[in-house]
Coordinates of N, CA and C in Angstrom, one line a residue:
X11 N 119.9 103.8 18.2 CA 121.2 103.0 18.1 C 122.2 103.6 19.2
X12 N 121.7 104.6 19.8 CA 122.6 105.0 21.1 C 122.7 104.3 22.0
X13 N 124.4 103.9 22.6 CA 124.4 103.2 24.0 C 124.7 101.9 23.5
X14 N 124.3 101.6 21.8 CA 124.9 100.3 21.0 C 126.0 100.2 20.9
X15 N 126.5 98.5 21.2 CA 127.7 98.7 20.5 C 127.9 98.7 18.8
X16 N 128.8 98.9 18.1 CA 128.7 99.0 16.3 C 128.6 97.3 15.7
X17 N 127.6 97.0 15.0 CA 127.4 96.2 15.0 C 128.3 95.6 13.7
X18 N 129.0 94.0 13.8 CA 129.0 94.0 12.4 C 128.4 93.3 11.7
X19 N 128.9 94.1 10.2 CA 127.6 93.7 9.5 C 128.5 93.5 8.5
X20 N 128.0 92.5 7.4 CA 128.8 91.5 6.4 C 128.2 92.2 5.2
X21 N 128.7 91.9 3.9 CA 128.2 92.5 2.4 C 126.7 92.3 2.8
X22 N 125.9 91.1 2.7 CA 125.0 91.3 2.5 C 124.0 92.0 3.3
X23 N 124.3 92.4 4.7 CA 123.3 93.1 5.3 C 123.7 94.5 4.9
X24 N 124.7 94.8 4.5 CA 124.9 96.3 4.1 C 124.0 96.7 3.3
X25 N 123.8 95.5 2.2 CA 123.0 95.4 0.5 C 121.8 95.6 1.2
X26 N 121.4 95.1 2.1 CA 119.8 94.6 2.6 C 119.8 96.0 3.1
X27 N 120.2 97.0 4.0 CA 120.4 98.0 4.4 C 120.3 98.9 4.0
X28 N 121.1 99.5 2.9 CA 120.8 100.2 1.1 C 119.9 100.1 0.6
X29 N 119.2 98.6 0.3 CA 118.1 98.7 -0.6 C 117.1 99.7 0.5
X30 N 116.6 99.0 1.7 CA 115.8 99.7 2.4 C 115.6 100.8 2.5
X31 N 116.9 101.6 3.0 CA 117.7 102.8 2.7 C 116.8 103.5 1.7
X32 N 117.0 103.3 0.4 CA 116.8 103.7 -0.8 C 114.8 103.3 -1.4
X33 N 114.8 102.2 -1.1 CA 113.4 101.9 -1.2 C 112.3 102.2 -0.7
X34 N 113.0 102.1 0.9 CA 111.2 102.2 1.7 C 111.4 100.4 2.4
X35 N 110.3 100.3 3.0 CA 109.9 99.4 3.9 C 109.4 98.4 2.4
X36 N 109.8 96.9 3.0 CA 109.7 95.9 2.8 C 109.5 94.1 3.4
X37 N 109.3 93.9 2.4 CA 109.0 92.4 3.3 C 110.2 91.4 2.7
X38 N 110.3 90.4 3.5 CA 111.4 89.1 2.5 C 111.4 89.2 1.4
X39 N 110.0 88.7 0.8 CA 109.9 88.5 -0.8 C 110.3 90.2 -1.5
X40 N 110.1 90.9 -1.0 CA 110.3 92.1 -2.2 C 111.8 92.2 -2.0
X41 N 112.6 91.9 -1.2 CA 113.8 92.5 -0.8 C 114.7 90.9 -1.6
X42 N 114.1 89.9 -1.3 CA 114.6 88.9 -1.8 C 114.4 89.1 -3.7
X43 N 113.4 89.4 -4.1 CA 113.0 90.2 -5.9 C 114.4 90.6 -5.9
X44 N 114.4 91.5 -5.3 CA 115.0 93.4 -5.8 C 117.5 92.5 -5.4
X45 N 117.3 92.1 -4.2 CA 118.5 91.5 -4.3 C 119.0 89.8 -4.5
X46 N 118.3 89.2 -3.8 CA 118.5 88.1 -4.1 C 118.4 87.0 -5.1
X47 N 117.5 87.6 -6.0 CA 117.8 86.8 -7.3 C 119.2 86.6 -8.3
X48 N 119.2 88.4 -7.9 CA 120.5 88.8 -8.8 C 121.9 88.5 -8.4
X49 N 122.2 88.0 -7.0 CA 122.7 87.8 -6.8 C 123.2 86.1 -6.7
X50 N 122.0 85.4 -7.0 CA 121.8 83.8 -6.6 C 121.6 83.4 -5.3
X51 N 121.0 84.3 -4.7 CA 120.9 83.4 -3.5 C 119.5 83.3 -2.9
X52 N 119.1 82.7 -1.9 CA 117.6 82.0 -1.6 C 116.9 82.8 -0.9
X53 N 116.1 82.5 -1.0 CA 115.2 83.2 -0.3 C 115.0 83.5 1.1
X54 N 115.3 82.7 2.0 CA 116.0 81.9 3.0 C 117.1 82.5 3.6
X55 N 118.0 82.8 2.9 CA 119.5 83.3 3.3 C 119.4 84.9 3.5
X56 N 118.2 85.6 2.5 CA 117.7 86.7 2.5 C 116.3 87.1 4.1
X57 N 115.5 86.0 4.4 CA 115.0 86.3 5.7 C 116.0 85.8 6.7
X58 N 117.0 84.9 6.5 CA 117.9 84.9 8.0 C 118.7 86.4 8.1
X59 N 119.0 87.0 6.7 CA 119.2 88.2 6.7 C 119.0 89.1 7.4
X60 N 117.6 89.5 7.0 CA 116.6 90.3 7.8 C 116.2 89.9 9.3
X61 N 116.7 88.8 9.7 CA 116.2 88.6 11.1 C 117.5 88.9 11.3
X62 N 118.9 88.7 11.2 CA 119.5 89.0 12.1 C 120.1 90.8 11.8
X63 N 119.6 91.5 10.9 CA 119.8 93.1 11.3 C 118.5 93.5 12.1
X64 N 117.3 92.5 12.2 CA 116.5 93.1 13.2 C 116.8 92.4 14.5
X65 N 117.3 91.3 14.9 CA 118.2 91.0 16.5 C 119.3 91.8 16.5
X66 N 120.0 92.4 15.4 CA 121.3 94.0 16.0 C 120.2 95.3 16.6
X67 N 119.1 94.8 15.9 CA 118.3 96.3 16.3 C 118.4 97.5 15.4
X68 N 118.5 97.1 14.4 CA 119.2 98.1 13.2 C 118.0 98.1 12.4
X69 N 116.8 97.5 12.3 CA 115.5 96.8 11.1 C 114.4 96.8 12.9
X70 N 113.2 97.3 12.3 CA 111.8 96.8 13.1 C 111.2 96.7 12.0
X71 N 110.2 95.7 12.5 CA 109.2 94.6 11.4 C 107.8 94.9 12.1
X72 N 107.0 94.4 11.5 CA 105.5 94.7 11.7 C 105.1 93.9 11.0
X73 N 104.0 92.8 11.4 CA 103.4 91.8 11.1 C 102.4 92.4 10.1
X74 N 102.1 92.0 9.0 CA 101.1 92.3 8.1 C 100.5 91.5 7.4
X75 N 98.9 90.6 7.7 CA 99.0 89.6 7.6 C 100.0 88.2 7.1
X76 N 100.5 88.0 6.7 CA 101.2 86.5 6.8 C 103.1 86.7 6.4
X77 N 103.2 88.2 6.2 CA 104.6 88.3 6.1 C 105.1 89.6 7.1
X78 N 106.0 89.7 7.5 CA 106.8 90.9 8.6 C 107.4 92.4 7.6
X79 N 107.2 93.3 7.5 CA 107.5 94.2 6.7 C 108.5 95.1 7.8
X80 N 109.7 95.1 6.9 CA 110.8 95.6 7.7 C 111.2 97.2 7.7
X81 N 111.6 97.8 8.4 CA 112.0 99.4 8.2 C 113.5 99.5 8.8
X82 N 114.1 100.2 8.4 CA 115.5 100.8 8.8 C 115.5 101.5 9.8
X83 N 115.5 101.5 11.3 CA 115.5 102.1 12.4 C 116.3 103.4 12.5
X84 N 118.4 103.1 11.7 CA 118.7 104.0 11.6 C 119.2 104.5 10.3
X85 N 119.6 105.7 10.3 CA 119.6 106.2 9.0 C 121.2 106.1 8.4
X86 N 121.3 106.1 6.8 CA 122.4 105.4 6.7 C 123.9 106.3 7.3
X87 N 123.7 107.4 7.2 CA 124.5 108.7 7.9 C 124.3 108.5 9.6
X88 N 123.5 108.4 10.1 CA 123.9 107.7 11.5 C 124.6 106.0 11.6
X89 N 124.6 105.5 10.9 CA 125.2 104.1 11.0 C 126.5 104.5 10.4
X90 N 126.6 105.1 9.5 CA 128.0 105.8 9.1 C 128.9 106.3 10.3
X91 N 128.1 107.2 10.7 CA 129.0 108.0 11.8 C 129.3 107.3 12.9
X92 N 128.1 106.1 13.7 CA 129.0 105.3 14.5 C 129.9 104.5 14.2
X93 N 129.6 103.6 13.0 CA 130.7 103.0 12.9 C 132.3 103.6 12.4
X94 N 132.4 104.9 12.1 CA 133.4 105.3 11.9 C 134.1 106.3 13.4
X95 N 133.1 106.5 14.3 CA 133.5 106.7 15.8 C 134.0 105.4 16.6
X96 N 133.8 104.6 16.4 CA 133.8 103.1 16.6 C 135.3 102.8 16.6
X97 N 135.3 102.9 15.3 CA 136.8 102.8 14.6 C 137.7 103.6 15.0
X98 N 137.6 104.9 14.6 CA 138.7 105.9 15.1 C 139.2 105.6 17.0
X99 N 137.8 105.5 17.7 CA 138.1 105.2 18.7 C 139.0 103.9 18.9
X100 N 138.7 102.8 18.8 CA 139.7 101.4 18.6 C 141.1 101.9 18.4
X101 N 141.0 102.3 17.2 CA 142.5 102.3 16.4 C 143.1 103.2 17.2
X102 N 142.6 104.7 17.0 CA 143.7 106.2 17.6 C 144.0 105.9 19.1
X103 N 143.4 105.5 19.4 CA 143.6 105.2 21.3 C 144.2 106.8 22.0
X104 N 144.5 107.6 22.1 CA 144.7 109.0 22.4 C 145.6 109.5 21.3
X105 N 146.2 109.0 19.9 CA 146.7 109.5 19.1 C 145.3 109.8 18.0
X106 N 145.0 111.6 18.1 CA 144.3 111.9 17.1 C 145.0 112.4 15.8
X107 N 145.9 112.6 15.5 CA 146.7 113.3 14.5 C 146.4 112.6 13.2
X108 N 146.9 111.1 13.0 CA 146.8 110.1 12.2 C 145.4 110.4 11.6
X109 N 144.0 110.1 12.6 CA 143.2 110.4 12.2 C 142.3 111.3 11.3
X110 N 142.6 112.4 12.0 CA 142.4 114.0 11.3 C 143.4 113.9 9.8
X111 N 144.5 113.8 10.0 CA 145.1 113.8 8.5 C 144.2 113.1 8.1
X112 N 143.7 112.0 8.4 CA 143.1 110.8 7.1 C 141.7 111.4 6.0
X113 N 141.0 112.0 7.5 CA 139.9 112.3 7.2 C 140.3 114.1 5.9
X114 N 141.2 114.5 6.1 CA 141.3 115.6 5.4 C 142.1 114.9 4.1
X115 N 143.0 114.1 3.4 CA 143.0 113.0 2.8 C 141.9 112.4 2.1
X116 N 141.1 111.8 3.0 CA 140.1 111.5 2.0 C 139.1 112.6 1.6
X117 N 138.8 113.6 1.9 CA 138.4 114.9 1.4 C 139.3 115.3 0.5
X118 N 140.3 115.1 0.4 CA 141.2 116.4 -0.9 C 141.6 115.0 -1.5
X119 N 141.1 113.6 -1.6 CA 141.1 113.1 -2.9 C 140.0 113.2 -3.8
X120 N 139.3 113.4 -3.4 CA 137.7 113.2 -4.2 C 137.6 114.3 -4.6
X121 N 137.7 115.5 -4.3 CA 137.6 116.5 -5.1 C 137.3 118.0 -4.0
X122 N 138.0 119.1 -4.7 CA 138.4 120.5 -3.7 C 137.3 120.5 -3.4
X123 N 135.9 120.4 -3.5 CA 134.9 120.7 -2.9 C 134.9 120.1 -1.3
X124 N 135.4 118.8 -1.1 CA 135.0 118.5 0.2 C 136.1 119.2 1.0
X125 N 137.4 119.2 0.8 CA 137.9 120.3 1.5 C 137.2 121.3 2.3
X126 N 136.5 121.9 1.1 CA 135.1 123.6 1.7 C 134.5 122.9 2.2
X127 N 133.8 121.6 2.0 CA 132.9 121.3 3.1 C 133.4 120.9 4.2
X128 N 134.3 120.3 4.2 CA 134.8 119.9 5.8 C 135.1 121.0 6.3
X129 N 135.9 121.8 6.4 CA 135.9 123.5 6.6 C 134.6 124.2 7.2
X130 N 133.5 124.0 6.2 CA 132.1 124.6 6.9 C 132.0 124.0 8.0
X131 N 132.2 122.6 7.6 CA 131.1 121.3 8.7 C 132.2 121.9 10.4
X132 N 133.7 122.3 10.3 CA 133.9 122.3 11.7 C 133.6 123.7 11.9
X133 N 133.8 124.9 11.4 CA 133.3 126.3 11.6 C 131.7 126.3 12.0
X134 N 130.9 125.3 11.9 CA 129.5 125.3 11.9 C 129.5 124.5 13.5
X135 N 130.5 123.4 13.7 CA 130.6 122.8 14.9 C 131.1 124.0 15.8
X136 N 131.9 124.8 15.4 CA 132.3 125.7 16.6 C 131.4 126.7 16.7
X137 N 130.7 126.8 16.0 CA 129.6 127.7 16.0 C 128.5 127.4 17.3
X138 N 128.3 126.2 17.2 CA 127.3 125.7 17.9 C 127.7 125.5 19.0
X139 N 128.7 125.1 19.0 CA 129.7 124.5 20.8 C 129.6 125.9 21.3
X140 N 129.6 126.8 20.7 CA 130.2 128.6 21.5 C 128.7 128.7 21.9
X141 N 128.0 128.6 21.1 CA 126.7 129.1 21.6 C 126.2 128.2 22.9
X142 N 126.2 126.8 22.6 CA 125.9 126.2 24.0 C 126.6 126.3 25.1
X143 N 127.8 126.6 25.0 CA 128.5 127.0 25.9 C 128.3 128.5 26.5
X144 N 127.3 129.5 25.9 CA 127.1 130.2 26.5 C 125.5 130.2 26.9
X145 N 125.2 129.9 27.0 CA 124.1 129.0 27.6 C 123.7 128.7 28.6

């Protein structure tokens, strides 16, 4: 997904995304089972689905006799992270401040633990940047 722009993606390719995510590789009909019934919708609406997160490049398929079985190319933590680099970029335009508070905000609502983790996660980035930098 490098060098992509962030693609967007509507409720239901997120759902289609998730299940994969979570499931494993599939074809129309299992993915159409697992979401589409429950939600009412066709079968149909579920492979134009799947064809158009595999024209973003986000799904590769493999023909297996008479149906295409699809995979998740990227992982849901890398489709995370660009589309939230995406974003910050758009919006902050050279004001990072706004951003940084948000992100430490939405860590100290969910609970003191992510605080320590965001804390590790940049002590572990400076860690690594020092070392490559001496390199």
């Amino acid at each position: 997904m490098h060098g992509l722009k962030r693609p967007y993606l509507g409720e239901l390719e997120m759902a289609v995304l998730e299940h994969l995510w979570s499931n494993g590789d599939f074809d129309a009909k299992g993915v159409y089972n697992a979401l589409g019934k429950t939600r009412g919708i066709s079968h149909n609406t579920i492979q134009s689905t799947l064809e158009r997160l595999f024209k973003k490049r986000l799904l590769t398929r493999q023909k297996i006799s008479h149906a295409y079985i699809y995979h998740a190319v990227v992982s849901r933590d890398e489709l995370m992270g660009r589309m939230i680099k995406d974003v910050v970029k758009t919006i902050s335009k050279e004001n990072t401040d706004g951003m940084l508070a948000a992100f430490v905000d939405i860590a100290a609502h969910t609970d003191e633990s992510h605080l320590d983790r965001l804390e590790q996660l940049i002590n572990e980035y400076r860690l690594k940047r020092d070392i490559e930098s001496q390199s």
